[in-house]
PDB file of C-alpha atoms (C1' of nucleotides) in Angstrom:
ATOM      1  CA  MET G   1       0.004   0.004   0.170  1.00  0.00           C
ATOM      2  CA  LYS G   2       0.915   3.044  -0.802  1.00  0.00           C
ATOM      3  CA  LEU G   3       0.862   5.961   1.829  1.00  0.00           C
ATOM      4  CA  VAL G   4       0.001   9.698   0.907  1.00  0.00           C
ATOM      5  CA  GLY G   5       0.940  12.646   3.394  1.00  0.00           C
ATOM      6  CA  THR G   6       3.722  14.255   5.778  1.00  0.00           C
ATOM      7  CA  ALA G   7       6.534  12.387   6.929  1.00  0.00           C
ATOM      8  CA  PHE G   8       5.259  12.652  10.310  1.00  0.00           C
ATOM      9  CA  GLN G   9       1.709  11.362   8.930  1.00  0.00           C
ATOM     10  CA  ILE G  10       3.267   8.554   7.913  1.00  0.00           C
ATOM     11  CA  LYS G  11       5.077   7.313  10.864  1.00  0.00           C
ATOM     12  CA  VAL G  12       1.672   7.965  12.808  1.00  0.00           C
ATOM     13  CA  TRP G  13       0.092   6.167  10.820  1.00  0.00           C
ATOM     14  CA  LYS G  14       2.763   3.210  10.572  1.00  0.00           C
ATOM     15  CA  GLU G  15       2.067   2.681  13.924  1.00  0.00           C
ATOM     16  CA  ILE G  16      -1.008   2.650  14.282  1.00  0.00           C
ATOM     17  CA  ASN G  17      -1.632   0.640  11.961  1.00  0.00           C
ATOM     18  CA  LYS G  18       0.676  -2.020  14.188  1.00  0.00           C
ATOM     19  CA  ILE G  19      -1.148  -2.013  17.100  1.00  0.00           C
ATOM     20  CA  PRO G  20      -3.084  -5.287  17.271  1.00  0.00           C
ATOM     21  CA  LYS G  21      -6.679  -5.863  17.311  1.00  0.00           C
ATOM     22  CA  GLY G  22      -7.478  -5.570  20.649  1.00  0.00           C
ATOM     23  CA  ARG G  23      -5.006  -3.776  22.150  1.00  0.00           C
ATOM     24  CA  VAL G  24      -5.351   0.030  22.332  1.00  0.00           C
ATOM     25  CA  LYS G  25      -2.769   3.123  22.183  1.00  0.00           C
ATOM     26  CA  THR G  26      -2.850   6.507  23.463  1.00  0.00           C
ATOM     27  CA  TYR G  27      -1.985   9.201  21.942  1.00  0.00           C
ATOM     28  CA  LYS G  28       0.903  10.340  23.884  1.00  0.00           C
ATOM     29  CA  GLU G  29       2.475   7.330  23.258  1.00  0.00           C
ATOM     30  CA  ILE G  30       2.518   7.121  19.705  1.00  0.00           C
ATOM     31  CA  ALA G  31       4.154  10.203  19.721  1.00  0.00           C
ATOM     32  CA  HIS G  32       6.607   8.918  22.498  1.00  0.00           C
ATOM     33  CA  LEU G  33       6.795   6.323  20.134  1.00  0.00           C
ATOM     34  CA  ILE G  34       7.674   8.116  16.676  1.00  0.00           C
ATOM     35  CA  GLY G  35      10.656  10.545  18.362  1.00  0.00           C
ATOM     36  CA  LYS G  36       8.125  13.386  19.559  1.00  0.00           C
ATOM     37  CA  PRO G  37       6.852  12.921  22.980  1.00  0.00           C
ATOM     38  CA  LYS G  38       5.311  16.489  22.618  1.00  0.00           C
ATOM     39  CA  SER G  39       4.583  15.694  19.677  1.00  0.00           C
ATOM     40  CA  TYR G  40       0.918  13.700  20.901  1.00  0.00           C
ATOM     41  CA  ARG G  41      -0.973  17.527  19.639  1.00  0.00           C
ATOM     42  CA  ALA G  42       0.395  16.523  15.384  1.00  0.00           C
ATOM     43  CA  VAL G  43      -0.694  13.399  16.455  1.00  0.00           C
ATOM     44  CA  ALA G  44      -4.154  13.211  16.894  1.00  0.00           C
ATOM     45  CA  ASN G  45      -4.093  16.030  14.309  1.00  0.00           C
ATOM     46  CA  ALA G  46      -2.766  13.446  11.784  1.00  0.00           C
ATOM     47  CA  CYS G  47      -5.699  10.835  12.562  1.00  0.00           C
ATOM     48  CA  GLY G  48      -7.991  13.663  12.417  1.00  0.00           C
ATOM     49  CA  LYS G  49      -7.273  13.888   8.811  1.00  0.00           C
ATOM     50  CA  ASN G  50      -6.013  10.697   8.400  1.00  0.00           C
ATOM     51  CA  PRO G  51      -7.430   9.709   5.054  1.00  0.00           C
ATOM     52  CA  TYR G  52      -6.949   5.254   5.372  1.00  0.00           C
ATOM     53  CA  LEU G  53      -9.702   5.457   7.757  1.00  0.00           C
ATOM     54  CA  PRO G  54     -10.758   2.196   7.209  1.00  0.00           C
ATOM     55  CA  LEU G  55      -7.275   0.877   6.013  1.00  0.00           C
ATOM     56  CA  ILE G  56      -5.729   2.459   9.573  1.00  0.00           C
ATOM     57  CA  PRO G  57      -6.757   1.289  13.175  1.00  0.00           C
ATOM     58  CA  CYS G  58      -7.219   5.097  13.911  1.00  0.00           C
ATOM     59  CA  HIS G  59     -10.301   3.673  16.334  1.00  0.00           C
ATOM     60  CA  ARG G  60      -7.770   1.899  18.503  1.00  0.00           C
ATOM     61  CA  VAL G  61      -5.844   5.308  19.916  1.00  0.00           C
ATOM     62  CA  ILE G  62      -7.923   7.072  22.578  1.00  0.00           C
ATOM     63  CA  ARG G  63      -6.834   9.749  25.091  1.00  0.00           C
ATOM     64  CA  SER G  64      -4.070   9.420  27.788  1.00  0.00           C
ATOM     65  CA  ASP G  65      -6.813   9.654  30.578  1.00  0.00           C
ATOM     66  CA  GLY G  66      -9.048   7.177  29.241  1.00  0.00           C
ATOM     67  CA  TYR G  67     -12.088   8.136  26.999  1.00  0.00           C
ATOM     68  CA  LEU G  68     -12.409   7.812  23.372  1.00  0.00           C
ATOM     69  CA  GLY G  69     -11.525  11.714  22.409  1.00  0.00           C
ATOM     70  CA  GLY G  70     -12.929  11.004  18.660  1.00  0.00           C
ATOM     71  CA  TYR G  71     -13.642   9.926  15.343  1.00  0.00           C
ATOM     72  CA  SER G  72     -13.598  11.385  12.349  1.00  0.00           C
ATOM     73  CA  GLY G  73     -15.572   8.189  10.348  1.00  0.00           C
ATOM     74  CA  TYR G  74     -19.078   7.773   9.129  1.00  0.00           C
ATOM     75  CA  GLY G  75     -20.454   7.592  13.068  1.00  0.00           C
ATOM     76  CA  GLY G  76     -18.417   9.573  14.731  1.00  0.00           C
ATOM     77  CA  ILE G  77     -17.728   8.759  18.391  1.00  0.00           C
ATOM     78  CA  GLU G  78     -20.214   6.762  18.353  1.00  0.00           C
ATOM     79  CA  GLU G  79     -19.178   4.018  16.412  1.00  0.00           C
ATOM     80  CA  LYS G  80     -15.687   4.082  17.880  1.00  0.00           C
ATOM     81  CA  ARG G  81     -17.341   2.866  20.983  1.00  0.00           C
ATOM     82  CA  LYS G  82     -18.818  -0.308  18.582  1.00  0.00           C
ATOM     83  CA  LEU G  83     -15.649  -0.951  17.469  1.00  0.00           C
ATOM     84  CA  LEU G  84     -13.886  -1.028  20.823  1.00  0.00           C
ATOM     85  CA  ILE G  85     -16.668  -3.296  21.766  1.00  0.00           C
ATOM     86  CA  ASP G  86     -16.329  -5.404  19.708  1.00  0.00           C
ATOM     87  CA  GLU G  87     -13.231  -5.469  19.456  1.00  0.00           C
ATOM     88  CA  GLY G  88     -13.665  -6.365  23.355  1.00  0.00           C
ATOM     89  CA  PHE G  89     -11.240  -3.751  24.808  1.00  0.00           C
ATOM     90  CA  LEU G  90     -14.565  -1.872  26.052  1.00  0.00           C
ATOM     91  CA  ASP G  91     -17.280  -3.924  28.543  1.00  0.00           C
ATOM     92  CA  PHE G  92     -19.531  -0.620  28.927  1.00  0.00           C
ATOM     93  CA  LYS G  93     -21.134   1.635  26.635  1.00  0.00           C
ATOM     94  CA  LYS G  94     -20.164   4.205  27.932  1.00  0.00           C
ATOM     95  CA  ASP G  95     -16.914   6.393  28.331  1.00  0.00           C
ATOM     96  CA  ASP G  96     -16.434   6.136  31.146  1.00  0.00           C
ATOM     97  CA  PRO G  97     -12.554   4.548  32.143  1.00  0.00           C
ATOM     98  CA  LYS G  98     -13.344   4.388  36.547  1.00  0.00           C
ATOM     99  CA  LYS G  99     -16.204   2.719  35.512  1.00  0.00           C
TER     100      LYS G  99
ATOM    101  C1'  DC J   1       4.875  34.477   6.900  1.00  0.00           C
ATOM    102  C1'  DA J   2       1.361  34.813  10.322  1.00  0.00           C
ATOM    103  C1'  DC J   3      -2.892  33.437  12.173  1.00  0.00           C
ATOM    104  C1'  DA J   4      -5.399  29.610  13.316  1.00  0.00           C
ATOM    105  C1'  DT J   5      -7.344  24.908  14.375  1.00  0.00           C
ATOM    106  C1'  DG J   6      -8.016  20.327  16.273  1.00  0.00           C
ATOM    107  C1'  DA J   7      -9.777  13.548  17.972  1.00  0.00           C
ATOM    108  C1'  DC J   8      -4.284  16.914  23.418  1.00  0.00           C
ATOM    109  C1'  DC J   9      -1.352  17.062  28.241  1.00  0.00           C
ATOM    110  C1'  DT J  10      -0.655  18.984  33.068  1.00  0.00           C
ATOM    111  C1'  DA J  11      -0.955  21.571  36.356  1.00  0.00           C
ATOM    112  C1'  DA J  12      -3.224  24.608  39.204  1.00  0.00           C
ATOM    113  C1'  DC J  13      -7.202  26.371  41.138  1.00  0.00           C
TER     114       DC J  13
ATOM    115  C1'  DT A   1     -12.845  14.790  42.319  1.00  0.00           C
ATOM    116  C1'  DG A   2     -14.790  18.310  38.563  1.00  0.00           C
ATOM    117  C1'  DT A   3     -13.477  22.720  35.740  1.00  0.00           C
ATOM    118  C1'  DT A   4     -10.271  26.179  33.728  1.00  0.00           C
ATOM    119  C1'  DA A   5      -6.484  28.077  31.588  1.00  0.00           C
ATOM    120  C1'  DG A   6      -1.641  27.652  29.663  1.00  0.00           C
ATOM    121  C1'  DG A   7       1.174  25.303  26.564  1.00  0.00           C
ATOM    122  C1'  DC A   8       2.912  22.524  22.432  1.00  0.00           C
ATOM    123  C1'  DC A   9       3.283  20.500  17.660  1.00  0.00           C
ATOM    124  C1'  DA A  10       1.947  19.737  13.082  1.00  0.00           C
ATOM    125  C1'  DT A  11      -1.128  21.712   8.688  1.00  0.00           C
ATOM    126  C1'  DG A  12      -4.028  24.296   6.610  1.00  0.00           C
ATOM    127  C1'  DT A  13      -5.567  29.251   4.694  1.00  0.00           C
TER     128       DT A  13
END
DNA sequence: CACATGACCTAAC
DNA sequence: TGTTAGGCCATGT
């Protein structure tokens, strides 16, 4: 496959693509993996600008607080939540990490 | 080139 | 414990 975009986005998307099923990673973790721990903001941006939505599991990327954050897909954040639940990561239908 | 935006994070209040 | 304010980075206009 051929990813088209900035070098930064390519790194981010590749890292996200490495995330196994049933596992999630935080934006900060991704930023740290690409060597720019301070670029978590840009990482989230790259995910939002990600044109390979069905190709890259960007729905497996959540916030460090435990909240899902958001989703640029069709169903929006709800679809993301649904996907995570389907993968067995979330057992509850709310975005409450304490629960 | 300067300003504005966003699926964020941390520290304070 | 919940909310607010400031900071940080890559992109787009």
